[in-house]
Short mmCIF file of C-alpha atoms in Angstrom, two decimals:
data_model
loop_
_atom_site.label_atom_id
_atom_site.label_comp_id
_atom_site.label_asym_id
_atom_site.label_seq_id
_atom_site.Cartn_x
_atom_site.Cartn_y
_atom_site.Cartn_z
CA UNK A 1 27.03 9.54 22.85
CA UNK A 2 24.97 12.40 21.36
CA UNK A 3 27.33 13.16 18.49
CA UNK A 4 29.87 10.92 16.73
CA UNK A 5 33.61 11.31 16.95
CA UNK A 6 35.57 12.50 13.93
CA UNK A 7 36.75 8.94 13.34
CA UNK A 8 33.18 7.62 13.43
CA UNK A 9 32.14 10.24 10.87
CA UNK A 10 35.05 9.30 8.63
CA UNK A 11 34.12 5.63 8.92
CA UNK A 12 30.54 6.43 7.91
CA UNK A 13 31.76 8.51 4.97
CA UNK A 14 33.97 5.60 3.90
CA UNK A 15 31.00 3.22 4.00
CA UNK A 16 28.96 5.68 1.94
CA UNK A 17 31.76 6.02 -0.60
CA UNK A 18 32.06 2.25 -0.91
CA UNK A 19 28.31 1.97 -1.50
CA UNK A 20 28.48 4.78 -4.07
CA UNK A 21 31.17 2.90 -5.98
CA UNK A 22 28.56 0.27 -6.82
CA UNK A 23 26.05 2.83 -8.11
CA UNK A 24 23.86 1.48 -10.92
CA UNK A 25 21.40 3.82 -12.66
CA UNK A 26 19.58 1.05 -14.52
CA UNK A 27 15.92 0.17 -13.97
CA UNK A 28 16.92 -3.38 -13.06
CA UNK A 29 16.60 -4.99 -9.65
CA UNK A 30 20.36 -4.67 -9.23
CA UNK A 31 20.11 -0.95 -9.96
CA UNK A 32 17.31 -0.50 -7.44
CA UNK A 33 19.21 -2.38 -4.74
CA UNK A 34 22.40 -0.40 -5.37
CA UNK A 35 20.57 2.90 -4.98
CA UNK A 36 18.76 1.66 -1.88
CA UNK A 37 22.10 0.73 -0.35
CA UNK A 38 23.54 4.20 -1.01
CA UNK A 39 20.47 5.89 0.47
CA UNK A 40 20.70 3.71 3.58
CA UNK A 41 24.36 4.67 4.14
CA UNK A 42 23.61 8.36 3.51
CA UNK A 43 20.86 8.23 6.13
CA UNK A 44 23.21 6.53 8.60
CA UNK A 45 25.56 9.50 8.22
CA UNK A 46 22.75 12.03 8.50
CA UNK A 47 21.32 10.44 11.64
CA UNK A 48 24.74 10.38 13.24
CA UNK A 49 25.21 14.12 12.67
CA UNK A 50 21.80 15.22 13.94
CA UNK A 51 21.83 15.91 17.66
CA UNK A 52 18.95 14.54 19.75
CA UNK A 53 17.66 18.01 20.64
CA UNK A 54 17.06 18.65 16.92
CA UNK A 55 14.54 15.80 16.72
CA UNK A 56 11.41 17.93 17.28
CA UNK A 57 12.50 20.38 14.59
CA UNK A 58 12.96 17.62 12.04
CA UNK A 59 9.64 16.05 12.98
CA UNK A 60 8.05 19.47 12.62
CA UNK A 61 9.60 19.87 9.18
CA UNK A 62 8.12 16.53 8.11
CA UNK A 63 4.69 17.60 9.33
CA UNK A 64 4.88 21.00 7.66
CA UNK A 65 5.99 19.49 4.35
CA UNK A 66 3.01 17.15 4.21
CA UNK A 67 0.56 19.96 4.98
CA UNK A 68 2.13 22.35 2.49
CA UNK A 69 2.28 19.73 -0.28
CA UNK A 70 -1.38 18.73 0.22
CA UNK A 71 -2.41 22.38 0.23
CA UNK A 72 -0.48 23.13 -2.97
CA UNK A 73 -2.12 20.17 -4.71
CA UNK A 74 -5.61 21.18 -3.64
CA UNK A 75 -5.34 24.86 -4.61
CA UNK A 76 -3.66 24.07 -7.92
CA UNK A 77 -0.20 25.47 -7.25
CA UNK A 78 1.76 22.51 -8.62
CA UNK A 79 -0.18 22.64 -11.89
CA UNK A 80 0.40 26.40 -12.15
CA UNK A 81 4.20 26.05 -11.94
CA UNK A 82 5.52 25.36 -15.47
CA UNK A 83 7.07 21.95 -16.12
CA UNK A 84 10.28 23.72 -17.10
CA UNK A 85 11.43 27.19 -16.11
CA UNK A 86 10.39 29.31 -13.15
CA UNK A 87 7.41 31.36 -12.04
CA UNK A 88 7.47 34.36 -9.75
CA UNK A 89 5.52 34.46 -6.51
CA UNK A 90 3.41 37.28 -7.93
CA UNK A 91 2.54 35.34 -11.09
CA UNK A 92 1.84 32.22 -9.06
CA UNK A 93 -0.61 34.20 -6.96
CA UNK A 94 -2.34 35.51 -10.08
CA UNK A 95 -2.54 32.03 -11.61
CA UNK A 96 -4.07 30.40 -8.51
CA UNK A 97 -5.92 33.25 -6.82
CA UNK A 98 -4.06 32.42 -3.62
CA UNK A 99 -2.63 35.12 -1.36
CA UNK A 100 1.06 35.81 -1.97
CA UNK A 101 2.01 35.56 1.68
CA UNK A 102 0.31 32.18 2.06
CA UNK A 103 2.10 30.83 -1.01
CA UNK A 104 5.41 32.21 0.23
CA UNK A 105 5.08 30.56 3.63
CA UNK A 106 4.13 27.15 2.26
CA UNK A 107 6.77 27.33 -0.47
CA UNK A 108 9.41 28.18 2.12
CA UNK A 109 8.85 24.79 3.74
CA UNK A 110 8.82 22.91 0.45
CA UNK A 111 12.03 24.56 -0.68
CA UNK A 112 13.68 23.67 2.63
CA UNK A 113 12.89 19.98 2.09
CA UNK A 114 13.88 20.02 -1.59
CA UNK A 115 10.36 19.27 -2.77
CA UNK A 116 10.30 22.58 -4.66
CA UNK A 117 13.19 24.62 -6.07
CA UNK A 118 13.92 28.29 -5.50
CA UNK A 119 16.77 28.97 -7.95
CA UNK A 120 17.73 32.33 -6.43
CA UNK A 121 18.18 33.02 -2.74
CA UNK A 122 17.20 36.66 -3.30
CA UNK A 123 14.18 36.23 -5.61
CA UNK A 124 10.82 34.73 -4.72
CA UNK A 125 10.40 32.55 -7.79
CA UNK A 126 9.93 28.80 -7.94
CA UNK A 127 10.51 25.79 -10.17
CA UNK A 128 9.59 22.14 -10.06
CA UNK A 129 11.93 19.54 -8.67
CA UNK A 130 11.74 15.94 -9.86
CA UNK A 131 9.64 15.26 -6.77
CA UNK A 132 6.99 17.95 -7.17
CA UNK A 133 6.58 17.15 -10.88
CA UNK A 134 5.14 13.73 -10.10
CA UNK A 135 2.47 15.27 -7.86
CA UNK A 136 0.86 17.23 -10.69
CA UNK A 137 -2.76 16.41 -11.58
CA UNK A 138 -3.29 12.97 -13.07
CA UNK A 139 -0.03 11.48 -11.84
CA UNK A 140 -0.15 7.98 -10.27
CA UNK A 141 2.35 9.10 -7.60
CA UNK A 142 0.18 12.11 -6.84
CA UNK A 143 -2.91 9.96 -6.44
CA UNK A 144 -1.00 7.64 -4.12
CA UNK A 145 0.05 10.59 -1.94
CA UNK A 146 -3.57 11.79 -1.81
CA UNK A 147 -4.73 8.32 -0.80
CA UNK A 148 -2.19 8.23 2.01
CA UNK A 149 -2.91 11.76 3.17
CA UNK A 150 -6.71 11.76 2.95
CA UNK A 151 -7.48 8.17 3.91
CA UNK A 152 -4.60 7.50 6.31
CA UNK A 153 -3.07 10.63 7.84
CA UNK A 154 -6.38 12.41 8.42
CA UNK A 155 -7.58 9.38 10.39
CA UNK A 156 -4.32 8.64 12.18
CA UNK A 157 -2.97 11.99 13.37
CA UNK A 158 -5.19 11.86 16.46
CA UNK A 159 -4.77 8.17 17.17
CA UNK A 160 -3.92 8.94 20.78
CA UNK A 161 -7.29 10.68 21.12
CA UNK A 162 -8.98 7.62 19.61
CA UNK A 163 -7.35 5.40 22.24
CA UNK A 164 -8.35 7.79 25.01
CA UNK A 165 -11.96 7.99 23.78
CA UNK A 166 -12.11 4.19 23.89
CA UNK A 167 -10.57 3.92 27.35
CA UNK A 168 -7.39 2.30 26.06
CA UNK A 169 -4.61 4.59 27.25
CA UNK A 170 -3.65 2.17 30.01
CA UNK A 171 -4.00 -0.92 27.79
CA UNK A 172 -3.76 0.16 24.14
CA UNK A 173 -4.97 -2.25 21.45
CA UNK A 174 -4.68 -2.29 17.67
CA UNK A 175 -7.98 -1.49 15.92
CA UNK A 176 -9.50 -4.81 14.86
CA UNK A 177 -13.10 -4.08 13.89
CA UNK A 178 -14.00 -3.14 10.27
CA UNK A 179 -17.01 -1.18 11.56
CA UNK A 180 -15.39 0.50 14.58
CA UNK A 181 -11.94 1.95 13.97
CA UNK A 182 -10.19 5.32 13.60
CA UNK A 183 -11.69 5.85 10.12
CA UNK A 184 -15.27 5.31 11.25
CA UNK A 185 -14.66 7.19 14.51
CA UNK A 186 -13.27 10.28 12.77
CA UNK A 187 -16.19 10.25 10.35
CA UNK A 188 -18.65 9.96 13.27
CA UNK A 189 -20.03 6.86 11.56
CA UNK A 190 -19.17 3.94 13.81
CA UNK A 191 -21.03 0.87 12.59
CA UNK A 192 -20.62 1.80 8.91
CA UNK A 193 -17.92 0.16 6.81
CA UNK A 194 -14.97 2.23 5.63
CA UNK A 195 -15.88 1.47 2.01
CA UNK A 196 -19.42 2.79 2.50
CA UNK A 197 -18.00 5.95 4.06
CA UNK A 198 -15.60 6.43 1.14
CA UNK A 199 -18.44 5.94 -1.33
CA UNK A 200 -20.17 8.99 0.15
CA UNK A 201 -17.53 11.14 -1.57
CA UNK A 202 -17.13 9.77 -5.13
CA UNK A 203 -14.26 12.14 -5.95
CA UNK A 204 -12.14 10.99 -3.00
CA UNK A 205 -13.08 7.36 -3.63
CA UNK A 206 -11.87 7.74 -7.21
CA UNK A 207 -8.61 9.32 -5.98
CA UNK A 208 -8.16 6.46 -3.52
CA UNK A 209 -8.68 3.77 -6.15
CA UNK A 210 -6.28 5.49 -8.54
CA UNK A 211 -3.79 5.82 -5.70
CA UNK A 212 -3.92 2.10 -4.93
CA UNK A 213 -3.01 1.41 -8.55
CA UNK A 214 0.33 2.98 -7.70
CA UNK A 215 1.28 0.07 -5.44
CA UNK A 216 0.71 -2.61 -8.08
CA UNK A 217 4.45 -2.78 -8.54
CA UNK A 218 4.90 -3.56 -4.84
CA UNK A 219 2.36 -6.40 -4.86
CA UNK A 220 2.48 -7.77 -8.42
CA UNK A 221 -0.25 -10.24 -9.44
CA UNK A 222 2.28 -12.52 -11.18
CA UNK A 223 5.96 -13.30 -10.90
CA UNK A 224 5.82 -15.22 -7.62
CA UNK A 225 3.48 -18.22 -7.37
CA UNK A 226 3.63 -20.68 -10.28
CA UNK A 227 0.00 -20.63 -11.42
CA UNK A 228 0.80 -23.45 -13.87
CA UNK A 229 0.50 -25.76 -10.83
CA UNK A 230 -3.25 -25.19 -10.97
CA UNK A 231 -3.67 -26.64 -14.47
CA UNK A 232 -6.37 -29.27 -14.67
CA UNK A 233 -5.88 -32.78 -15.91
CA UNK A 234 -8.29 -34.07 -18.58
CA UNK A 235 -10.20 -35.88 -15.86
CA UNK A 236 -10.48 -32.70 -13.76
CA UNK A 237 -11.71 -30.76 -16.78
CA UNK A 238 -14.32 -33.42 -17.41
CA UNK A 239 -15.40 -33.14 -13.78
CA UNK A 240 -15.87 -29.36 -14.13
CA UNK A 241 -13.25 -28.45 -11.53
CA UNK A 242 -12.27 -24.78 -11.50
CA UNK A 243 -8.58 -23.98 -11.72
CA UNK A 244 -8.63 -20.50 -10.19
CA UNK A 245 -11.14 -18.46 -8.17
CA UNK A 246 -10.16 -14.81 -7.74
CA UNK A 247 -12.00 -13.91 -4.53
CA UNK A 248 -12.78 -10.19 -4.25
CA UNK A 249 -11.02 -9.72 -7.59
CA UNK A 250 -12.27 -6.24 -8.43
CA UNK A 251 -12.87 -5.47 -12.09
CA UNK A 252 -11.02 -8.54 -13.30
CA UNK A 253 -7.79 -6.83 -14.32
CA UNK A 254 -5.67 -9.02 -12.05
CA UNK A 255 -7.34 -12.26 -13.14
CA UNK A 256 -6.83 -11.27 -16.77
CA UNK A 257 -3.13 -10.62 -16.13
CA UNK A 258 -2.74 -14.04 -14.50
CA UNK A 259 -4.47 -15.81 -17.41
CA UNK A 260 -2.40 -13.86 -19.95
CA UNK A 261 0.83 -14.80 -18.16
CA UNK A 262 -0.24 -18.46 -17.85
CA UNK A 263 -1.96 -19.54 -21.07
CA UNK A 264 -1.89 -23.14 -19.81
CA UNK A 265 -4.84 -22.16 -17.61
CA UNK A 266 -8.24 -22.04 -19.28
CA UNK A 267 -10.47 -18.96 -18.89
CA UNK A 268 -13.49 -21.27 -18.71
CA UNK A 269 -11.97 -22.69 -15.52
CA UNK A 270 -11.55 -19.22 -13.96
CA UNK A 271 -14.04 -17.43 -11.73
CA UNK A 272 -14.07 -13.81 -10.55
CA UNK A 273 -16.05 -13.19 -7.37
CA UNK A 274 -17.18 -9.70 -6.39
CA UNK A 275 -20.15 -7.56 -5.43
CA UNK A 276 -22.88 -7.45 -8.06
CA UNK A 277 -22.21 -3.86 -9.12
CA UNK A 278 -18.54 -4.65 -9.72
CA UNK A 279 -19.27 -7.95 -11.48
CA UNK A 280 -21.39 -6.01 -13.97
CA UNK A 281 -18.34 -3.91 -14.86
CA UNK A 282 -15.90 -6.81 -15.06
CA UNK A 283 -17.00 -8.15 -18.45
CA UNK A 284 -14.81 -5.68 -20.37
CA UNK A 285 -11.68 -6.94 -18.62
CA UNK A 286 -12.27 -10.69 -18.44
CA UNK A 287 -11.28 -12.96 -21.33
CA UNK A 288 -14.00 -14.94 -23.08
CA UNK A 289 -15.10 -17.91 -21.02
CA UNK A 290 -14.22 -16.54 -17.60
CA UNK A 291 -17.15 -16.16 -15.22
CA UNK A 292 -17.99 -13.18 -13.02
CA UNK A 293 -19.93 -14.40 -9.97
CA UNK A 294 -21.67 -12.30 -7.34
CA UNK A 295 -20.31 -13.29 -3.95
CA UNK A 296 -19.68 -11.91 -0.46
CA UNK A 297 -16.45 -13.52 0.76
CA UNK A 298 -17.62 -13.40 4.37
CA UNK A 299 -20.28 -15.96 3.39
CA UNK A 300 -20.03 -19.64 2.41
CA UNK A 301 -17.84 -20.23 -0.66
CA UNK A 302 -20.09 -21.57 -3.44
CA UNK A 303 -17.29 -22.94 -5.69
CA UNK A 304 -16.30 -26.28 -4.21
CA UNK A 305 -13.01 -28.06 -4.72
CA UNK A 306 -11.28 -25.43 -6.86
CA UNK A 307 -7.55 -25.87 -7.43
CA UNK A 308 -6.75 -22.34 -6.22
CA UNK A 309 -8.56 -19.65 -4.22
CA UNK A 310 -6.73 -16.37 -4.75
CA UNK A 311 -6.97 -13.26 -2.53
CA UNK A 312 -4.98 -10.22 -3.67
CA UNK A 313 -4.75 -7.28 -1.27
CA UNK A 314 -7.83 -8.43 0.61
CA UNK A 315 -6.56 -9.82 3.90
CA UNK A 316 -4.60 -6.68 4.74
CA UNK A 317 -7.92 -4.84 5.12
CA UNK A 318 -8.91 -7.04 8.05
CA UNK A 319 -7.75 -7.96 11.54
CA UNK A 320 -6.48 -11.43 12.39
CA UNK A 321 -9.82 -12.65 13.72
CA UNK A 322 -11.80 -11.39 10.73
CA UNK A 323 -9.22 -12.67 8.22
CA UNK A 324 -9.34 -16.12 9.81
CA UNK A 325 -13.13 -16.19 9.54
CA UNK A 326 -12.89 -15.26 5.84
CA UNK A 327 -10.43 -18.10 5.30
CA UNK A 328 -12.70 -20.55 7.12
CA UNK A 329 -15.30 -20.00 4.40
CA UNK A 330 -12.72 -21.23 1.90
CA UNK A 331 -11.58 -24.15 4.05
CA UNK A 332 -15.12 -25.56 4.05
CA UNK A 333 -15.07 -25.59 0.23
CA UNK A 334 -11.57 -27.05 -0.23
CA UNK A 335 -10.40 -30.56 -0.92
CA UNK A 336 -6.95 -32.11 -0.65
CA UNK A 337 -5.89 -30.63 -4.02
CA UNK A 338 -7.01 -27.08 -3.23
CA UNK A 339 -4.70 -24.20 -2.39
CA UNK A 340 -5.39 -20.89 -0.69
CA UNK A 341 -3.20 -18.18 -2.21
CA UNK A 342 -2.97 -14.89 -0.31
CA UNK A 343 -1.18 -12.20 -2.30
CA UNK A 344 -0.15 -9.32 -0.04
CA UNK A 345 2.85 -7.49 1.33
CA UNK A 346 4.96 -9.69 3.57
CA UNK A 347 6.67 -7.72 6.30
CA UNK A 348 10.21 -8.57 7.40
CA UNK A 349 10.99 -8.91 11.10
CA UNK A 350 13.04 -5.70 10.85
CA UNK A 351 12.21 -2.98 8.33
CA UNK A 352 14.95 -1.06 6.52
CA UNK A 353 15.42 1.26 3.58
CA UNK A 354 14.47 -1.41 1.05
CA UNK A 355 11.11 -2.29 2.58
CA UNK A 356 9.87 0.59 4.76
CA UNK A 357 6.97 1.18 2.35
CA UNK A 358 5.39 -2.05 3.56
CA UNK A 359 5.47 -0.74 7.14
CA UNK A 360 3.84 2.50 5.96
CA UNK A 361 1.02 0.52 4.38
CA UNK A 362 0.64 -1.50 7.58
CA UNK A 363 0.17 1.72 9.54
CA UNK A 364 -2.27 3.01 6.93
CA UNK A 365 -4.56 -0.03 6.96
CA UNK A 366 -4.46 -0.06 10.76
CA UNK A 367 -6.77 2.97 10.71
CA UNK A 368 -9.46 0.82 9.10
CA UNK A 369 -8.92 -2.21 11.32
CA UNK A 370 -6.57 -4.02 8.94
CA UNK A 371 -2.91 -5.02 9.03
CA UNK A 372 -0.01 -6.12 6.88
CA UNK A 373 1.65 -9.28 8.17
CA UNK A 374 4.95 -11.04 8.61
CA UNK A 375 5.26 -14.67 7.54
CA UNK A 376 4.53 -15.61 11.13
CA UNK A 377 1.47 -13.35 11.07
CA UNK A 378 0.11 -15.24 8.06
CA UNK A 379 0.89 -18.55 9.78
CA UNK A 380 -1.24 -17.40 12.72
CA UNK A 381 -4.36 -16.63 10.66
CA UNK A 382 -3.90 -19.77 8.55
CA UNK A 383 -3.63 -21.94 11.66
CA UNK A 384 -6.75 -20.39 13.17
CA UNK A 385 -8.66 -21.21 9.97
CA UNK A 386 -7.47 -24.84 9.78
CA UNK A 387 -4.81 -24.28 7.13
CA UNK A 388 -1.16 -25.18 6.97
CA UNK A 389 1.21 -22.58 5.57
CA UNK A 390 3.24 -24.62 3.09
CA UNK A 391 5.24 -22.01 1.18
CA UNK A 392 5.89 -18.30 0.78
CA UNK A 393 6.44 -17.34 -2.86
CA UNK A 394 8.39 -14.12 -3.34
CA UNK A 395 8.90 -11.79 -6.29
CA UNK A 396 12.46 -10.41 -6.33
CA UNK A 397 12.93 -6.83 -5.17
CA UNK A 398 9.39 -6.14 -3.94
CA UNK A 399 7.68 -6.58 -0.56
CA UNK A 400 4.72 -8.43 -2.06
CA UNK A 401 4.41 -12.16 -2.48
CA UNK A 402 2.03 -15.09 -2.21
CA UNK A 403 1.47 -17.13 0.93
CA UNK A 404 0.26 -20.61 0.05
CA UNK A 405 -1.93 -22.65 2.37
CA UNK A 406 -3.30 -26.20 2.17
CA UNK A 407 -5.76 -28.06 4.33
CA UNK A 408 -4.12 -29.04 7.58
CA UNK A 409 -3.76 -32.76 8.07
CA UNK A 410 -5.87 -34.05 10.95
#
């Protein structure tokens, strides 16, 4: 049925009211889940009331909002609107140098979606909403939006053309090559890594890195796996065994957080592995005693028999076949006491209001040949590398967690 009956609408309203009765405005997990539940019920009601023939209009509104928001960020409109109070269209034009009619047309879309406010229906003057405020310059949420728009949407909007250009319309395949994917294809640089392409524009690379910082809360470095399990015995310390190797660990911020949260681990038993240029910058973040080691994780792992090999937000950049090959380098260095610890988003079998952000990230990394995975997806790449998935460690209320693997018994 295209539209619900009156009784069905009343039932949906009742469900929404019941969810609203449990509203919790706290910053706790319970508060987050209560609000998520209300939003889910509100969307159920909205979807029921929208007729199928309205679908293109709503999709068009979503498209227009993204374009208008990105434009307003780039030409400085959001910074020109005062944090409190309103600004007229004329004054906004003077402040930005942008044509009044262009501003009016973009603002019309953003007001329609609630991203911007237009307090008077008869006056062209605008104010920030709580949503537009967080997209002002320097905001983590703003950087995250720019990362999604510039490094995902601009490479994904013509995905159908990418498939056609690669002769895949009749048998479409997910991109699985880090050197040949929608990102490299759109940049006309097939054969060059996405990271090398990003580095060609330092400003956008900086925006992207700042944007990724915005998802730290979704994939926390601690709060899931019990890193105390990696603590060495006196005999293991005497043998020089490393407790934790942070593979592809960036500037060392994550490793430092783990060591701070688990003082039972010794910094002298911790190793950060990264490219040389990044290792040189890691010293300011690493605690005394920790080692920064130059290493390419697609090559043989030089630290043998470590208690834990930790990958945070690494595997999601790569396809199943590439991820398995990376893990094989670790398997060859492991012993029976070693663990592989992959810290990434873990997709549910069915995505809902509470975890749709993980599906968005999966679609985003697809443009560079990567993927987010379900538990079964991790089991697949572990099995191909000779590992047994022994446990999935979850942090409450977030899509991120740690997938633990051990050497598979022969």
